[in-house]
Amino acid sequence: MDNMTITNAQYLLVDGGEQHIKATIDGVEMQVPIATGNKEYDEIQRQVAAGDLTIADAD
Amino acid sequence: MSKAAELAALIGSQTALSNRNIVINGAMQVAQRATSASAKSSAGFHVVDRFKFVNNTSTGAVDIEQSTTVPAGQGFGSSLKVSTSTAKATLTGTNEFGIQQRIEGRNLQVLNHGTSSASKATLSFWVRSNKTGTYVVWFYKEGSNRNIQRQFTISSADTWEKKALTIDGDTSGSIANDSSNELEFFIVLGTGPDRSSGTAPTTWQTLDNADRYVGQTVNILDSTSNNFYLTGVQLEVGEQATPFEHRSFGDELARCQRYYWQTNRLDFGPSLGSGNVGNFRQFINFPTEMREAPTVTVGTFASESGSFTPSVASISTRVLHHSFEVGTSSQANARVRGDNPAFKYSAEL
């Protein structure tokens, strides 16, 4: 498990589907694919499950 | 049989003659992100590829660089140098500080863990530090939550020394044949008591966090005079440390790009002339298939009236499809400006 500080998580709506999550991770804005095995996505899921993070809906 | 022949037979029976080294970038040749980083107090892949700097001490910080200081006559051109920039004399609680590499399961099947044929493996490396004393290398299998550690001693200050540590095969705790993190080694440069107050795990066993780094006497963070150099890192099957397997820069770069790569401005391509408006799309093929679909960090793009950030439309392990959601004339004449690189792709473990 990695210690990541994740804030401002929000789904990105592209071509009508939620393809990515935009989030600030350790101070850097990143676009994280919704793909199990991706380290950042796995950590987002872990923090959501733990109640430490909420992903906002897409604009 | 002569001793030399016996040794040759032993080595030949345990190791391959090429592709022995499971570690990627062990000679610290590749540094795609940067060749130096200052005052780093957080964990991350700051300088040389595949070697992660671990630091949860909050206040302790280091300068990291790809150094040209290397052991003489060994064929190395680079080392990883860590020097303390902000000291933390006493590490507390779960503080941990050091250098780590994680290895995906597909590259570890040769170890035969989880079977009666589990092989021993040897980690060898060159180190140099002003801090003499005992250091721990901790091996951990996340998939089965099992760990083992070995210790080495730096006995002469500011002198390159080669170390070799052999770990047992693990007949329990199989290694998944996939792209997940299945084995990591962590060269400890400092630890708090909550990670070093138990009993050293000298055989493979279920993780107890208090056991991890028992025996570590050195804290590189205890003075801003401290430094630590590392190069020639090799993990191979068997209980003999064979000479370091030097690989070409191109070979090593390709291996690293499975986990991280970046496009520079000149690599990027399109520059849309003034008056071009609409929804522009571009595909970027990756130089090698990445471990997983990567996380993307996008640089700043410019237009006639200001900056904007393209969106990733879709991504796989092989290709990125991104969208210039320019849409209006105010964002015409789009081009990459400012940030270099334009895109960073990370599929690190």
XYZ file of C-alpha atoms in Angstrom:
408
model
C 0.000 0.000 0.000
C 1.231 3.438 -0.890
C 0.654 6.568 1.096
C -0.850 8.974 -1.413
C -2.567 12.242 -0.627
C -5.525 12.384 -2.995
C -7.885 15.335 -3.307
C -10.264 16.883 -5.845
C -11.216 13.530 -7.352
C -13.788 13.846 -10.105
C -14.960 11.628 -12.946
C -14.094 12.894 -16.406
C -16.843 12.500 -18.944
C -15.453 11.873 -22.410
C -17.508 10.754 -25.386
C -20.487 10.211 -23.118
C -18.779 7.838 -20.708
C -16.850 8.044 -17.466
C -13.435 7.120 -18.762
C -11.106 8.613 -16.210
C -10.827 10.172 -12.806
C -9.162 13.545 -12.555
C -7.491 13.954 -9.178
C -4.739 15.811 -7.427
C -2.281 13.208 -6.165
C 0.556 14.333 -3.941
C 0.062 17.846 -5.254
C 0.007 17.013 -8.967
C -3.134 16.898 -11.117
C -3.372 13.560 -12.890
C -5.828 11.725 -15.108
C -6.241 8.213 -13.768
C -7.703 5.450 -15.952
C -10.487 3.341 -14.513
C -8.352 0.231 -14.612
C -7.679 -2.203 -11.813
C -3.950 -2.724 -11.483
C -3.172 0.929 -12.048
C -1.524 1.967 -8.778
C -3.302 5.304 -8.474
C -6.721 3.846 -9.356
C -6.292 1.039 -6.846
C -5.400 3.566 -4.149
C -8.402 5.758 -5.048
C -10.647 2.721 -4.703
C -9.070 1.851 -1.369
C -9.599 5.352 0.004
C -13.185 5.464 -1.289
C -13.940 2.118 0.365
C -12.419 3.386 3.602
C -14.615 6.480 3.463
C -11.609 8.777 3.136
C -12.324 10.004 -0.395
C -15.351 10.856 -2.493
C -15.297 11.064 -6.268
C -17.416 13.900 -7.583
C -19.660 13.376 -10.573
C -18.515 14.594 -13.958
C -19.383 18.131 -14.958
C 37.756 -31.300 -10.448
C 39.497 -27.989 -9.850
C 37.962 -25.337 -7.638
C 37.426 -23.141 -10.677
C 35.632 -25.928 -12.491
C 33.513 -26.668 -9.442
C 32.543 -23.025 -9.213
C 31.740 -22.845 -12.923
C 29.601 -25.957 -12.631
C 27.778 -24.562 -9.603
C 27.074 -21.234 -11.269
C 26.083 -22.910 -14.498
C 23.625 -25.138 -12.720
C 21.855 -22.282 -10.997
C 21.817 -19.280 -13.264
C 21.262 -18.330 -16.857
C 24.209 -17.011 -18.839
C 22.218 -13.961 -19.918
C 19.184 -12.096 -18.656
C 20.179 -13.119 -15.149
C 19.424 -9.796 -13.568
C 15.787 -9.423 -12.524
C 16.376 -5.841 -11.390
C 15.676 -3.112 -13.953
C 18.090 -0.177 -14.261
C 20.459 -1.666 -11.708
C 23.346 0.396 -13.082
C 21.306 3.597 -12.639
C 21.739 4.470 -16.322
C 18.211 5.685 -17.023
C 16.789 8.836 -15.428
C 13.856 9.947 -17.569
C 12.218 12.219 -14.988
C 15.267 14.148 -13.820
C 18.933 13.684 -13.063
C 18.622 15.440 -9.707
C 15.982 16.486 -7.187
C 16.418 18.715 -4.172
C 14.996 18.639 -0.656
C 12.715 15.663 -1.184
C 10.697 14.872 1.925
C 8.075 12.733 0.206
C 8.070 9.313 -1.389
C 8.281 8.939 -5.135
C 10.259 8.141 -8.251
C 12.250 11.336 -8.203
C 15.397 10.583 -10.192
C 16.634 7.250 -11.632
C 13.947 5.026 -13.095
C 12.411 2.089 -11.225
C 14.063 2.982 -7.909
C 11.528 4.546 -5.593
C 12.597 6.765 -2.764
C 10.564 5.931 0.347
C 10.264 8.568 3.059
C 7.436 9.021 5.555
C 9.460 10.928 8.132
C 7.641 14.201 7.314
C 10.523 16.499 8.156
C 13.595 14.633 7.003
C 14.594 15.541 3.452
C 17.277 14.581 0.994
C 18.858 15.642 -2.243
C 18.896 12.849 -4.819
C 20.997 12.674 -7.943
C 22.231 10.441 -10.698
C 25.889 10.640 -9.772
C 29.010 9.935 -11.781
C 30.773 8.687 -8.671
C 31.149 4.954 -9.260
C 33.315 2.062 -8.097
C 36.523 2.061 -10.131
C 37.087 -0.532 -12.802
C 33.633 -2.129 -12.674
C 32.207 -0.672 -15.866
C 29.616 1.571 -14.257
C 28.905 5.114 -15.428
C 26.286 6.125 -12.879
C 25.165 5.655 -9.328
C 22.232 6.834 -7.259
C 23.307 9.332 -4.616
C 21.209 10.332 -1.618
C 22.458 13.109 0.650
C 20.638 14.531 3.627
C 19.467 18.118 3.206
C 17.246 18.403 6.273
C 18.188 16.183 9.191
C 15.893 14.229 11.478
C 18.181 12.951 14.176
C 15.728 10.580 15.814
C 13.260 8.580 13.782
C 10.028 7.789 15.559
C 7.019 5.498 15.312
C 6.553 3.968 11.874
C 9.143 6.199 10.199
C 10.859 4.478 7.310
C 13.344 5.809 4.862
C 15.225 4.133 2.021
C 15.359 2.906 -1.565
C 12.934 0.384 -3.030
C 12.282 -1.503 -6.238
C 9.084 -3.461 -6.884
C 9.070 -6.335 -9.372
C 6.083 -7.638 -11.276
C 5.096 -11.273 -11.037
C 5.753 -12.134 -14.675
C 9.454 -11.490 -14.131
C 9.628 -13.659 -11.015
C 8.316 -17.042 -12.109
C 11.914 -18.228 -12.351
C 12.026 -18.239 -8.528
C 9.444 -21.051 -8.321
C 8.040 -19.700 -5.082
C 5.114 -21.619 -3.671
C 6.517 -24.924 -4.874
C 8.937 -27.501 -3.520
C 11.390 -26.274 -6.176
C 11.569 -22.755 -4.778
C 14.967 -21.289 -5.600
C 17.329 -19.256 -3.533
C 18.081 -15.809 -4.905
C 20.967 -13.418 -4.400
C 20.846 -9.648 -4.342
C 24.202 -7.993 -4.968
C 25.069 -4.313 -5.182
C 27.774 -1.709 -4.661
C 27.383 0.782 -1.833
C 29.334 3.660 -0.392
C 28.533 5.923 2.532
C 30.191 8.013 5.200
C 27.921 6.174 7.659
C 29.397 2.879 8.774
C 27.202 0.370 10.538
C 24.531 -2.221 9.883
C 21.896 -1.807 7.182
C 18.840 -3.981 6.512
C 17.494 -5.085 3.146
C 13.870 -6.097 3.498
C 12.154 -8.372 0.985
C 8.368 -8.436 0.877
C 5.799 -10.333 -1.147
C 2.628 -8.285 -1.119
C 0.533 -11.016 -2.720
C 1.079 -13.411 0.161
C 2.029 -10.837 2.835
C 5.298 -12.641 3.584
C 8.679 -11.132 4.318
C 12.318 -11.897 4.986
C 15.310 -9.656 5.641
C 19.066 -9.715 5.365
C 21.669 -7.346 6.783
C 24.932 -5.923 5.523
C 27.617 -3.803 7.088
C 29.477 -0.842 5.709
C 32.769 -1.061 7.519
C 34.864 1.604 5.785
C 33.565 5.127 5.422
C 33.483 6.712 1.967
C 34.674 3.520 0.285
C 32.870 1.481 -2.359
C 32.050 -2.025 -1.135
C 30.266 -4.841 -2.930
C 27.604 -6.688 -0.954
C 25.820 -9.952 -1.702
C 22.811 -11.194 0.226
C 21.195 -14.576 -0.409
C 17.594 -15.268 0.523
C 15.891 -18.630 0.748
C 13.364 -19.927 -1.694
C 9.856 -19.756 -0.282
C 7.922 -22.972 -0.649
C 4.814 -21.135 0.524
C 3.483 -17.893 -0.829
C 3.271 -18.418 -4.570
C 3.963 -15.552 -6.950
C 1.141 -14.635 -9.309
C 2.110 -14.752 -12.962
C 0.716 -11.334 -13.762
C 1.671 -7.658 -13.779
C 1.075 -7.017 -10.084
C 3.711 -6.195 -7.487
C 4.883 -9.603 -6.311
C 8.282 -8.910 -4.759
C 9.928 -5.762 -3.518
C 13.270 -5.162 -1.932
C 13.863 -2.179 0.288
C 17.331 -0.959 1.207
C 16.709 0.663 4.566
C 18.478 3.930 5.335
C 16.609 4.666 8.554
C 13.744 3.318 10.648
C 11.559 4.189 13.594
C 11.039 1.797 16.536
C 7.643 0.556 15.390
C 9.321 -1.093 12.417
C 12.321 -2.484 14.270
C 11.294 -3.578 17.758
C 10.412 -7.222 17.084
C 12.455 -10.157 15.865
C 14.282 -10.100 12.552
C 12.540 -12.309 9.952
C 15.493 -14.399 8.800
C 13.230 -16.934 7.089
C 10.174 -16.289 4.934
C 7.257 -15.646 7.252
C 4.020 -13.736 7.545
C 4.599 -10.014 7.973
C 4.740 -8.528 11.438
C 5.410 -4.818 11.014
C 7.503 -4.643 14.176
C 9.950 -7.153 12.686
C 10.681 -5.551 9.343
C 13.905 -3.653 9.909
C 15.230 -5.135 13.140
C 19.015 -4.754 13.184
C 19.186 -1.455 11.317
C 21.645 0.751 13.199
C 22.176 3.500 10.638
C 20.039 6.582 10.193
C 21.230 8.453 7.133
C 18.945 11.317 8.109
C 20.733 12.048 11.370
C 23.097 14.636 9.878
C 23.289 16.857 6.824
C 26.827 15.536 6.384
C 25.527 12.086 5.399
C 25.362 10.517 1.979
C 24.699 7.108 0.462
C 25.600 5.820 -3.001
C 24.172 2.745 -4.742
C 24.827 1.057 -8.091
C 25.244 -2.360 -9.700
C 22.069 -3.769 -8.193
C 21.418 -7.324 -9.332
C 18.900 -9.952 -8.214
C 19.443 -13.404 -9.649
C 18.535 -17.000 -9.071
C 20.970 -19.012 -6.977
C 23.261 -18.440 -4.045
C 26.178 -17.022 -5.983
C 26.538 -13.368 -6.887
C 27.777 -13.430 -10.456
C 29.423 -10.391 -12.050
C 26.972 -7.587 -12.789
C 25.156 -8.116 -16.068
C 25.733 -4.888 -17.967
C 22.974 -4.132 -20.447
C 22.920 -1.508 -23.178
C 21.301 1.829 -22.458
C 18.667 1.099 -25.108
C 17.754 -2.227 -23.554
C 17.485 -0.695 -20.101
C 15.470 2.295 -21.346
C 12.941 0.015 -23.029
C 12.540 -1.979 -19.820
C 11.993 1.238 -17.863
C 9.419 2.538 -20.343
C 7.124 -0.325 -19.472
C 6.618 1.561 -16.179
C 7.153 5.211 -17.088
C 7.851 7.393 -20.085
C 7.189 10.928 -21.161
C 6.693 12.841 -24.370
C 8.718 15.936 -24.827
C 7.414 18.957 -26.645
C 9.224 18.142 -29.836
C 7.845 14.598 -29.768
C 4.318 15.783 -29.486
C 3.512 16.778 -33.025
C 0.489 18.857 -33.809
C 0.463 22.597 -33.829
C -2.812 23.942 -35.053
C -2.679 27.138 -37.021
C -4.610 30.233 -36.153
C -8.267 29.900 -36.917
C -8.435 26.159 -36.416
C -11.303 25.421 -34.110
C -13.185 22.319 -33.159
C -12.596 19.028 -31.442
C -9.158 17.767 -32.321
C -8.010 14.237 -31.595
C -4.651 12.579 -31.586
C -3.303 9.100 -30.925
C 0.060 8.578 -29.286
C 1.515 5.103 -29.556
C 3.642 4.057 -26.630
C 7.224 2.960 -27.278
C 6.551 -0.355 -25.538
C 3.525 -1.997 -24.010
C 3.099 -0.622 -20.507
C 2.491 -2.730 -17.425
C -1.065 -1.408 -17.036
C -3.002 1.480 -18.522
C -0.985 4.414 -17.185
C -1.928 7.441 -15.168
C -1.353 10.564 -17.256
C -0.040 13.915 -16.138
C -0.727 16.548 -18.777
C 1.403 19.610 -19.234
C 0.189 23.080 -20.050
C -0.972 23.742 -23.563
C -1.283 27.179 -25.043
C -3.666 28.834 -27.410
C -4.035 32.350 -28.732
C -5.886 33.431 -25.629
C -4.543 31.299 -22.829
C -3.686 27.853 -21.577
C -5.868 24.778 -21.433
C -5.532 21.105 -20.601
C -6.445 18.381 -23.081
C -8.508 15.461 -21.827
C -7.533 11.852 -22.146
C -10.290 10.283 -24.242
C -9.157 6.687 -23.896
C -6.054 4.864 -22.941
C -4.756 1.346 -22.950
C -1.415 -0.276 -22.266
C -0.375 0.568 -25.828
C -1.924 3.839 -26.949
C -3.283 7.145 -25.707
C -6.160 8.847 -27.482
C -6.507 12.400 -26.315
C -8.824 15.185 -27.188
C -8.179 18.844 -27.745
C -11.476 20.119 -26.521
C -10.667 23.466 -28.093
C -14.094 24.193 -29.445
C -13.889 27.948 -29.786
C -11.787 30.337 -31.748
C -10.305 31.615 -28.538
C -8.387 28.364 -28.218
C -7.202 28.138 -31.766
C -3.525 28.006 -32.614
C -3.097 25.295 -30.007
C 0.422 24.220 -29.342
C 2.510 22.852 -26.562
C 4.216 25.540 -24.605
C 5.698 25.958 -21.182
C 5.775 22.568 -19.537
C 8.212 20.052 -20.832
C 7.415 17.168 -20.994
C 3.931 17.512 -22.423
C 2.649 14.179 -21.137
C 3.935 11.859 -18.432
C 2.713 8.277 -18.369
C 3.135 6.214 -15.231
C 2.340 2.546 -14.731
C 4.711 2.108 -11.818
C 4.183 -0.561 -9.227
